[in-house]
Amino acid sequence: MIRSIRLIVMLAAMIALGSACGARPDEALPTYQATEGTCYVRETAEEMLSLSNVSPWVNCDYPHQLEVYGFGTLPEEVITAPDRPSNALERLQAADVCPWAEIREYLGAREFDYQFGISVWSKYPTQKEWAGGLRTVVCSLGVQDPQYPESRPEFSGSLRNIMERTQSAAVRLCRSGETTTTCDQAHDAEMTGSVPIPQGGAQARLDVAFEACTPVIAQYTADAPPEDFVIKPLVNDESADCWYGPTSGTTTGTIRGGLT
């Protein structure tokens, strides 16, 4: 199986696709005021790597880098520290403290939806907030340029339920040759699902993969597969990934059916 979201292990920023109440757009938003759907602008690399929120919020229709999708929990030994344990926080990764399951729900992902090029950032209380008893971890989503994994590009519009819209091509998993990319870029296959495959000879397993992937692709495209597309299965140890793409050349956009 291809892991559909790449986690950024650096502790980072707070930004999101929604507006927050109680502050002007040019003001920093305290950690305790962060809400799901809040969007932020990070102006420098140092801000992106800052452990605490110091960035201004913006309306999510405007360019920003991060969007709050939920809140996480710190380890018990960190929570009970009377003084803000900066060294311990620096060692934590977003995967350690931010809820994984909530990401797909926030994105509106359904069965066979595969996200790509989305990073997860964790944000901790400032020293003053910590002294006041706040232990909230703010968890945000950002996007990446697949060609430049360390990039922190700006994007406009909310990621909330994006997998239900045609704009999801920007965060769907596709490939160009052996290189994974997002579906808004030129690609020759799109990931449509994964199916279990029994053990056996290589050709027999490939034949099973073609047959098993057919109904998956029908569901993925809402029974409207594009013309001149073929199944391009990738057989693994116990399963097959159902890639689907043009017979020749490349395409852009997603073939996911039922989008608005």
mmCIF file of C-alpha atoms in Angstrom:
data_model
loop_
_atom_site.group_PDB
_atom_site.id
_atom_site.type_symbol
_atom_site.label_atom_id
_atom_site.label_comp_id
_atom_site.label_asym_id
_atom_site.label_seq_id
_atom_site.Cartn_x
_atom_site.Cartn_y
_atom_site.Cartn_z
ATOM 1 C CA MET A 1 0.000 0.000 0.000
ATOM 2 C CA ILE A 2 1.145 3.492 -0.726
ATOM 3 C CA ARG A 3 1.015 5.779 2.249
ATOM 4 C CA SER A 4 -1.188 8.587 1.140
ATOM 5 C CA ILE A 5 -0.004 11.451 3.351
ATOM 6 C CA ARG A 6 3.619 12.302 3.927
ATOM 7 C CA LEU A 7 4.237 13.570 7.445
ATOM 8 C CA ILE A 8 6.687 16.395 7.943
ATOM 9 C CA VAL A 9 8.697 15.495 11.019
ATOM 10 C CA MET A 10 9.828 19.025 11.708
ATOM 11 C CA LEU A 11 7.794 20.852 14.295
ATOM 12 C CA ALA A 12 6.198 23.739 12.590
ATOM 13 C CA ALA A 13 3.589 26.198 11.753
ATOM 14 C CA MET A 14 0.043 27.117 12.162
ATOM 15 C CA ILE A 15 -2.092 28.134 9.203
ATOM 16 C CA ALA A 16 -5.422 27.137 7.830
ATOM 17 C CA LEU A 17 -8.374 27.656 5.662
ATOM 18 C CA GLY A 18 -10.936 29.483 7.695
ATOM 19 C CA SER A 19 -11.149 32.729 9.469
ATOM 20 C CA ALA A 20 -10.805 33.134 13.212
ATOM 21 C CA CYS A 21 -12.725 35.399 15.510
ATOM 22 C CA GLY A 22 -11.364 37.960 17.920
ATOM 23 C CA ALA A 23 -8.316 39.212 16.009
ATOM 24 C CA ARG A 24 -7.541 41.426 13.050
ATOM 25 C CA PRO A 25 -6.039 39.741 9.946
ATOM 26 C CA ASP A 26 -2.659 41.340 10.640
ATOM 27 C CA GLU A 27 -2.440 40.125 14.230
ATOM 28 C CA ALA A 28 -0.838 36.982 15.559
ATOM 29 C CA LEU A 29 -3.404 34.516 16.828
ATOM 30 C CA PRO A 30 -2.717 33.000 20.265
ATOM 31 C CA THR A 31 -2.652 29.217 20.406
ATOM 32 C CA TYR A 32 -5.731 29.089 22.623
ATOM 33 C CA GLN A 33 -7.769 31.003 20.030
ATOM 34 C CA ALA A 34 -6.988 28.602 17.200
ATOM 35 C CA THR A 35 -10.035 26.808 15.812
ATOM 36 C CA GLU A 36 -10.521 24.092 13.241
ATOM 37 C CA GLY A 37 -10.423 25.676 9.796
ATOM 38 C CA THR A 38 -8.184 28.618 10.741
ATOM 39 C CA CYS A 39 -5.661 29.632 8.053
ATOM 40 C CA TYR A 40 -2.274 31.240 8.578
ATOM 41 C CA VAL A 41 0.547 32.925 6.722
ATOM 42 C CA ARG A 42 4.123 32.007 7.563
ATOM 43 C CA GLU A 43 6.414 34.630 6.114
ATOM 44 C CA THR A 44 9.853 33.139 6.787
ATOM 45 C CA ALA A 45 11.457 29.711 7.105
ATOM 46 C CA GLU A 46 12.185 30.488 10.755
ATOM 47 C CA GLU A 47 8.476 31.028 11.385
ATOM 48 C CA MET A 48 7.660 27.687 9.766
ATOM 49 C CA LEU A 49 10.017 25.959 12.204
ATOM 50 C CA SER A 50 8.929 27.916 15.252
ATOM 51 C CA LEU A 51 7.483 25.745 17.998
ATOM 52 C CA SER A 52 4.770 28.253 18.882
ATOM 53 C CA ASN A 53 2.192 30.211 16.971
ATOM 54 C CA VAL A 54 3.279 33.750 16.152
ATOM 55 C CA SER A 55 1.722 34.163 12.718
ATOM 56 C CA PRO A 56 -1.222 36.247 11.490
ATOM 57 C CA TRP A 57 -4.441 34.571 10.387
ATOM 58 C CA VAL A 58 -6.035 35.202 7.006
ATOM 59 C CA ASN A 59 -9.282 34.407 5.273
ATOM 60 C CA CYS A 60 -8.740 31.009 3.660
ATOM 61 C CA ASP A 61 -9.715 32.378 0.260
ATOM 62 C CA TYR A 62 -6.403 34.246 0.314
ATOM 63 C CA PRO A 63 -2.960 32.662 -0.126
ATOM 64 C CA HIS A 64 -1.676 30.903 3.003
ATOM 65 C CA GLN A 65 0.503 27.930 3.926
ATOM 66 C CA LEU A 66 -1.278 26.097 6.743
ATOM 67 C CA GLU A 67 -4.791 25.191 7.846
ATOM 68 C CA VAL A 68 -5.802 23.865 11.261
ATOM 69 C CA TYR A 69 -7.573 20.500 11.018
ATOM 70 C CA GLY A 70 -7.568 19.376 14.644
ATOM 71 C CA PHE A 71 -5.819 19.199 17.998
ATOM 72 C CA GLY A 72 -3.402 16.716 19.489
ATOM 73 C CA THR A 73 -2.206 15.454 22.852
ATOM 74 C CA LEU A 74 1.253 15.700 24.353
ATOM 75 C CA PRO A 75 2.908 12.753 26.149
ATOM 76 C CA GLU A 76 2.147 12.642 29.878
ATOM 77 C CA GLU A 77 5.739 13.305 30.898
ATOM 78 C CA VAL A 78 5.706 16.488 28.815
ATOM 79 C CA ILE A 79 2.286 17.701 29.947
ATOM 80 C CA THR A 80 3.269 17.586 33.611
ATOM 81 C CA ALA A 81 6.411 19.703 33.156
ATOM 82 C CA PRO A 82 5.935 22.979 35.107
ATOM 83 C CA ASP A 83 8.184 24.892 32.710
ATOM 84 C CA ARG A 84 7.850 24.711 28.954
ATOM 85 C CA PRO A 85 10.150 21.773 27.954
ATOM 86 C CA SER A 86 11.506 23.222 24.710
ATOM 87 C CA ASN A 87 14.069 20.450 24.182
ATOM 88 C CA ALA A 88 11.433 17.739 24.596
ATOM 89 C CA LEU A 89 9.086 19.520 22.212
ATOM 90 C CA GLU A 90 11.818 19.796 19.592
ATOM 91 C CA ARG A 91 12.257 16.037 19.660
ATOM 92 C CA LEU A 92 8.570 15.341 19.053
ATOM 93 C CA GLN A 93 7.287 14.741 15.544
ATOM 94 C CA ALA A 94 3.883 15.717 14.185
ATOM 95 C CA ALA A 95 3.127 11.997 13.847
ATOM 96 C CA ASP A 96 3.613 11.622 17.613
ATOM 97 C CA VAL A 97 1.024 14.180 18.681
ATOM 98 C CA CYS A 98 -1.427 14.913 15.853
ATOM 99 C CA PRO A 99 -4.455 12.653 15.163
ATOM 100 C CA TRP A 100 -3.986 10.692 11.937
ATOM 101 C CA ALA A 101 -7.565 9.479 11.464
ATOM 102 C CA GLU A 102 -8.991 12.992 11.553
ATOM 103 C CA ILE A 103 -7.029 14.008 8.457
ATOM 104 C CA ARG A 104 -9.050 11.872 6.052
ATOM 105 C CA GLU A 105 -12.293 12.981 7.671
ATOM 106 C CA TYR A 106 -11.283 16.630 7.375
ATOM 107 C CA LEU A 107 -10.354 16.197 3.717
ATOM 108 C CA GLY A 108 -13.648 14.453 2.995
ATOM 109 C CA ALA A 109 -11.838 11.332 1.755
ATOM 110 C CA ARG A 110 -13.901 8.310 0.818
ATOM 111 C CA GLU A 111 -12.881 4.727 0.131
ATOM 112 C CA PHE A 112 -10.218 4.604 -2.594
ATOM 113 C CA ASP A 113 -9.313 8.290 -2.164
ATOM 114 C CA TYR A 114 -5.553 8.667 -1.851
ATOM 115 C CA GLN A 115 -4.017 11.949 -0.734
ATOM 116 C CA PHE A 116 -0.540 13.063 -1.712
ATOM 117 C CA GLY A 117 1.576 16.161 -1.256
ATOM 118 C CA ILE A 118 0.003 17.081 2.088
ATOM 119 C CA SER A 119 2.170 17.731 5.129
ATOM 120 C CA VAL A 120 1.250 17.787 8.817
ATOM 121 C CA TRP A 121 2.576 20.445 11.197
ATOM 122 C CA SER A 122 2.323 20.576 14.976
ATOM 123 C CA LYS A 123 2.225 23.777 17.003
ATOM 124 C CA TYR A 124 2.721 24.160 20.772
ATOM 125 C CA PRO A 125 1.818 26.797 23.377
ATOM 126 C CA THR A 126 4.171 29.703 23.878
ATOM 127 C CA GLN A 127 6.170 29.944 27.086
ATOM 128 C CA LYS A 128 3.621 32.385 28.520
ATOM 129 C CA GLU A 129 0.677 30.150 27.572
ATOM 130 C CA TRP A 130 2.446 27.125 29.060
ATOM 131 C CA ALA A 131 2.939 28.974 32.338
ATOM 132 C CA GLY A 132 -0.802 29.684 32.311
ATOM 133 C CA GLY A 133 -1.604 25.982 32.079
ATOM 134 C CA LEU A 134 -2.275 25.609 28.325
ATOM 135 C CA ARG A 135 -1.163 22.281 26.839
ATOM 136 C CA THR A 136 -3.004 22.372 23.501
ATOM 137 C CA VAL A 137 -1.277 20.992 20.402
ATOM 138 C CA VAL A 138 -2.567 22.662 17.253
ATOM 139 C CA CYS A 139 -2.365 20.370 14.204
ATOM 140 C CA SER A 140 -2.325 21.886 10.733
ATOM 141 C CA LEU A 141 -2.183 20.734 7.127
ATOM 142 C CA GLY A 142 -0.058 22.224 4.380
ATOM 143 C CA VAL A 143 0.664 21.371 0.763
ATOM 144 C CA GLN A 144 3.956 20.572 -0.935
ATOM 145 C CA ASP A 145 5.321 20.779 -4.440
ATOM 146 C CA PRO A 146 6.008 17.074 -5.211
ATOM 147 C CA GLN A 147 9.155 18.056 -7.084
ATOM 148 C CA TYR A 148 10.438 19.990 -4.070
ATOM 149 C CA PRO A 149 9.436 18.096 -0.880
ATOM 150 C CA GLU A 150 10.899 20.743 1.424
ATOM 151 C CA SER A 151 8.888 23.511 -0.194
ATOM 152 C CA ARG A 152 6.144 25.347 1.652
ATOM 153 C CA PRO A 153 4.053 26.840 -1.168
ATOM 154 C CA GLU A 154 1.047 29.028 -0.569
ATOM 155 C CA PHE A 155 -2.402 27.843 -1.574
ATOM 156 C CA SER A 156 -5.836 29.420 -1.657
ATOM 157 C CA GLY A 157 -9.135 27.909 -0.557
ATOM 158 C CA SER A 158 -9.866 25.424 2.186
ATOM 159 C CA LEU A 159 -8.708 21.825 2.347
ATOM 160 C CA ARG A 160 -11.843 20.923 4.265
ATOM 161 C CA ASN A 161 -13.755 18.343 2.173
ATOM 162 C CA ILE A 162 -11.485 19.021 -0.785
ATOM 163 C CA MET A 163 -11.625 15.354 -1.829
ATOM 164 C CA GLU A 164 -15.270 15.931 -2.768
ATOM 165 C CA ARG A 165 -14.328 18.624 -5.303
ATOM 166 C CA THR A 166 -12.548 18.699 -8.648
ATOM 167 C CA GLN A 167 -9.805 20.782 -7.003
ATOM 168 C CA SER A 168 -8.760 17.562 -5.245
ATOM 169 C CA ALA A 169 -6.545 16.839 -8.253
ATOM 170 C CA ALA A 170 -4.013 19.060 -6.493
ATOM 171 C CA VAL A 171 -3.769 16.621 -3.572
ATOM 172 C CA ARG A 172 -4.537 13.257 -5.221
ATOM 173 C CA LEU A 173 -1.953 10.558 -5.836
ATOM 174 C CA CYS A 174 -0.785 10.073 -9.415
ATOM 175 C CA ARG A 175 2.457 8.998 -11.046
ATOM 176 C CA SER A 176 4.538 9.902 -14.060
ATOM 177 C CA GLY A 177 6.685 6.941 -14.947
ATOM 178 C CA GLU A 178 8.179 5.883 -11.615
ATOM 179 C CA THR A 179 7.800 9.329 -10.047
ATOM 180 C CA THR A 180 4.842 10.020 -7.780
ATOM 181 C CA THR A 181 3.129 13.349 -8.225
ATOM 182 C CA THR A 182 -0.201 15.079 -7.695
ATOM 183 C CA CYS A 183 -2.915 14.645 -10.290
ATOM 184 C CA ASP A 184 -2.956 18.303 -11.317
ATOM 185 C CA GLN A 185 0.487 17.674 -12.812
ATOM 186 C CA ALA A 186 1.139 15.719 -16.016
ATOM 187 C CA HIS A 187 0.874 12.011 -15.194
ATOM 188 C CA ASP A 188 0.343 8.657 -16.870
ATOM 189 C CA ALA A 189 -1.609 6.881 -14.108
ATOM 190 C CA GLU A 190 -3.857 7.673 -11.136
ATOM 191 C CA MET A 191 -4.164 5.601 -7.985
ATOM 192 C CA THR A 192 -7.736 4.299 -7.767
ATOM 193 C CA GLY A 193 -7.554 1.664 -5.044
ATOM 194 C CA SER A 194 -5.864 -1.423 -3.685
ATOM 195 C CA VAL A 195 -7.083 -5.033 -3.777
ATOM 196 C CA PRO A 196 -5.868 -8.239 -2.078
ATOM 197 C CA ILE A 197 -4.097 -10.710 -4.347
ATOM 198 C CA PRO A 198 -3.511 -14.417 -3.512
ATOM 199 C CA GLN A 199 -0.094 -16.004 -3.799
ATOM 200 C CA GLY A 200 0.879 -17.710 -7.050
ATOM 201 C CA GLY A 201 2.882 -17.249 -10.203
ATOM 202 C CA ALA A 202 3.692 -13.756 -11.425
ATOM 203 C CA GLN A 203 1.456 -13.903 -14.510
ATOM 204 C CA ALA A 204 -1.411 -15.494 -12.594
ATOM 205 C CA ARG A 205 -1.259 -12.785 -9.941
ATOM 206 C CA LEU A 206 -1.161 -10.089 -12.616
ATOM 207 C CA ASP A 207 -4.233 -11.582 -14.290
ATOM 208 C CA VAL A 208 -6.055 -11.579 -10.951
ATOM 209 C CA ALA A 209 -5.043 -7.975 -10.422
ATOM 210 C CA PHE A 210 -6.542 -6.884 -13.748
ATOM 211 C CA GLU A 211 -9.803 -8.630 -12.902
ATOM 212 C CA ALA A 212 -9.972 -7.390 -9.299
ATOM 213 C CA CYS A 213 -9.135 -3.803 -10.258
ATOM 214 C CA THR A 214 -11.923 -3.545 -12.837
ATOM 215 C CA PRO A 215 -14.807 -3.016 -10.350
ATOM 216 C CA VAL A 216 -12.616 -0.736 -8.233
ATOM 217 C CA ILE A 217 -12.005 1.544 -11.210
ATOM 218 C CA ALA A 218 -15.694 1.481 -12.104
ATOM 219 C CA GLN A 219 -16.528 2.671 -8.594
ATOM 220 C CA TYR A 220 -13.745 5.252 -8.624
ATOM 221 C CA THR A 221 -14.936 6.793 -11.877
ATOM 222 C CA ALA A 222 -18.658 6.480 -11.026
ATOM 223 C CA ASP A 223 -19.028 4.030 -13.926
ATOM 224 C CA ALA A 224 -17.722 6.611 -16.385
ATOM 225 C CA PRO A 225 -14.105 5.650 -17.115
ATOM 226 C CA PRO A 226 -12.439 7.840 -19.739
ATOM 227 C CA GLU A 227 -11.789 6.415 -23.184
ATOM 228 C CA ASP A 228 -8.363 5.113 -24.142
ATOM 229 C CA PHE A 229 -7.416 4.429 -20.513
ATOM 230 C CA VAL A 230 -6.017 1.102 -19.334
ATOM 231 C CA ILE A 231 -5.383 -0.609 -16.010
ATOM 232 C CA LYS A 232 -1.746 -0.443 -14.950
ATOM 233 C CA PRO A 233 -1.661 -2.633 -11.815
ATOM 234 C CA LEU A 234 1.316 -2.720 -9.503
ATOM 235 C CA VAL A 235 1.423 -6.113 -7.772
ATOM 236 C CA ASN A 236 2.868 -6.216 -4.246
ATOM 237 C CA ASP A 237 3.410 -9.098 -1.827
ATOM 238 C CA GLU A 238 -0.230 -9.508 -0.797
ATOM 239 C CA SER A 239 -2.080 -6.873 -2.803
ATOM 240 C CA ALA A 240 -2.182 -4.908 -6.025
ATOM 241 C CA ASP A 241 -2.475 -1.151 -6.488
ATOM 242 C CA CYS A 242 -5.004 -0.297 -9.187
ATOM 243 C CA TRP A 243 -3.340 2.434 -11.212
ATOM 244 C CA TYR A 244 -5.344 3.666 -14.195
ATOM 245 C CA GLY A 245 -4.144 5.935 -16.974
ATOM 246 C CA PRO A 246 -4.047 6.758 -20.676
ATOM 247 C CA THR A 247 -2.890 4.133 -23.129
ATOM 248 C CA SER A 248 -0.130 6.476 -24.216
ATOM 249 C CA GLY A 249 1.107 9.905 -23.245
ATOM 250 C CA THR A 250 0.036 11.831 -20.155
ATOM 251 C CA THR A 251 -2.999 13.630 -18.806
ATOM 252 C CA THR A 252 -3.816 16.141 -16.064
ATOM 253 C CA GLY A 253 -6.671 16.326 -13.581
ATOM 254 C CA THR A 254 -8.495 13.517 -11.795
ATOM 255 C CA ILE A 255 -10.812 10.842 -13.153
ATOM 256 C CA ARG A 256 -12.575 10.481 -9.790
ATOM 257 C CA GLY A 257 -16.308 10.456 -10.435
ATOM 258 C CA GLY A 258 -19.057 12.227 -8.511
ATOM 259 C CA LEU A 259 -17.071 15.402 -7.724
ATOM 260 C CA THR A 260 -18.547 18.890 -7.576
#
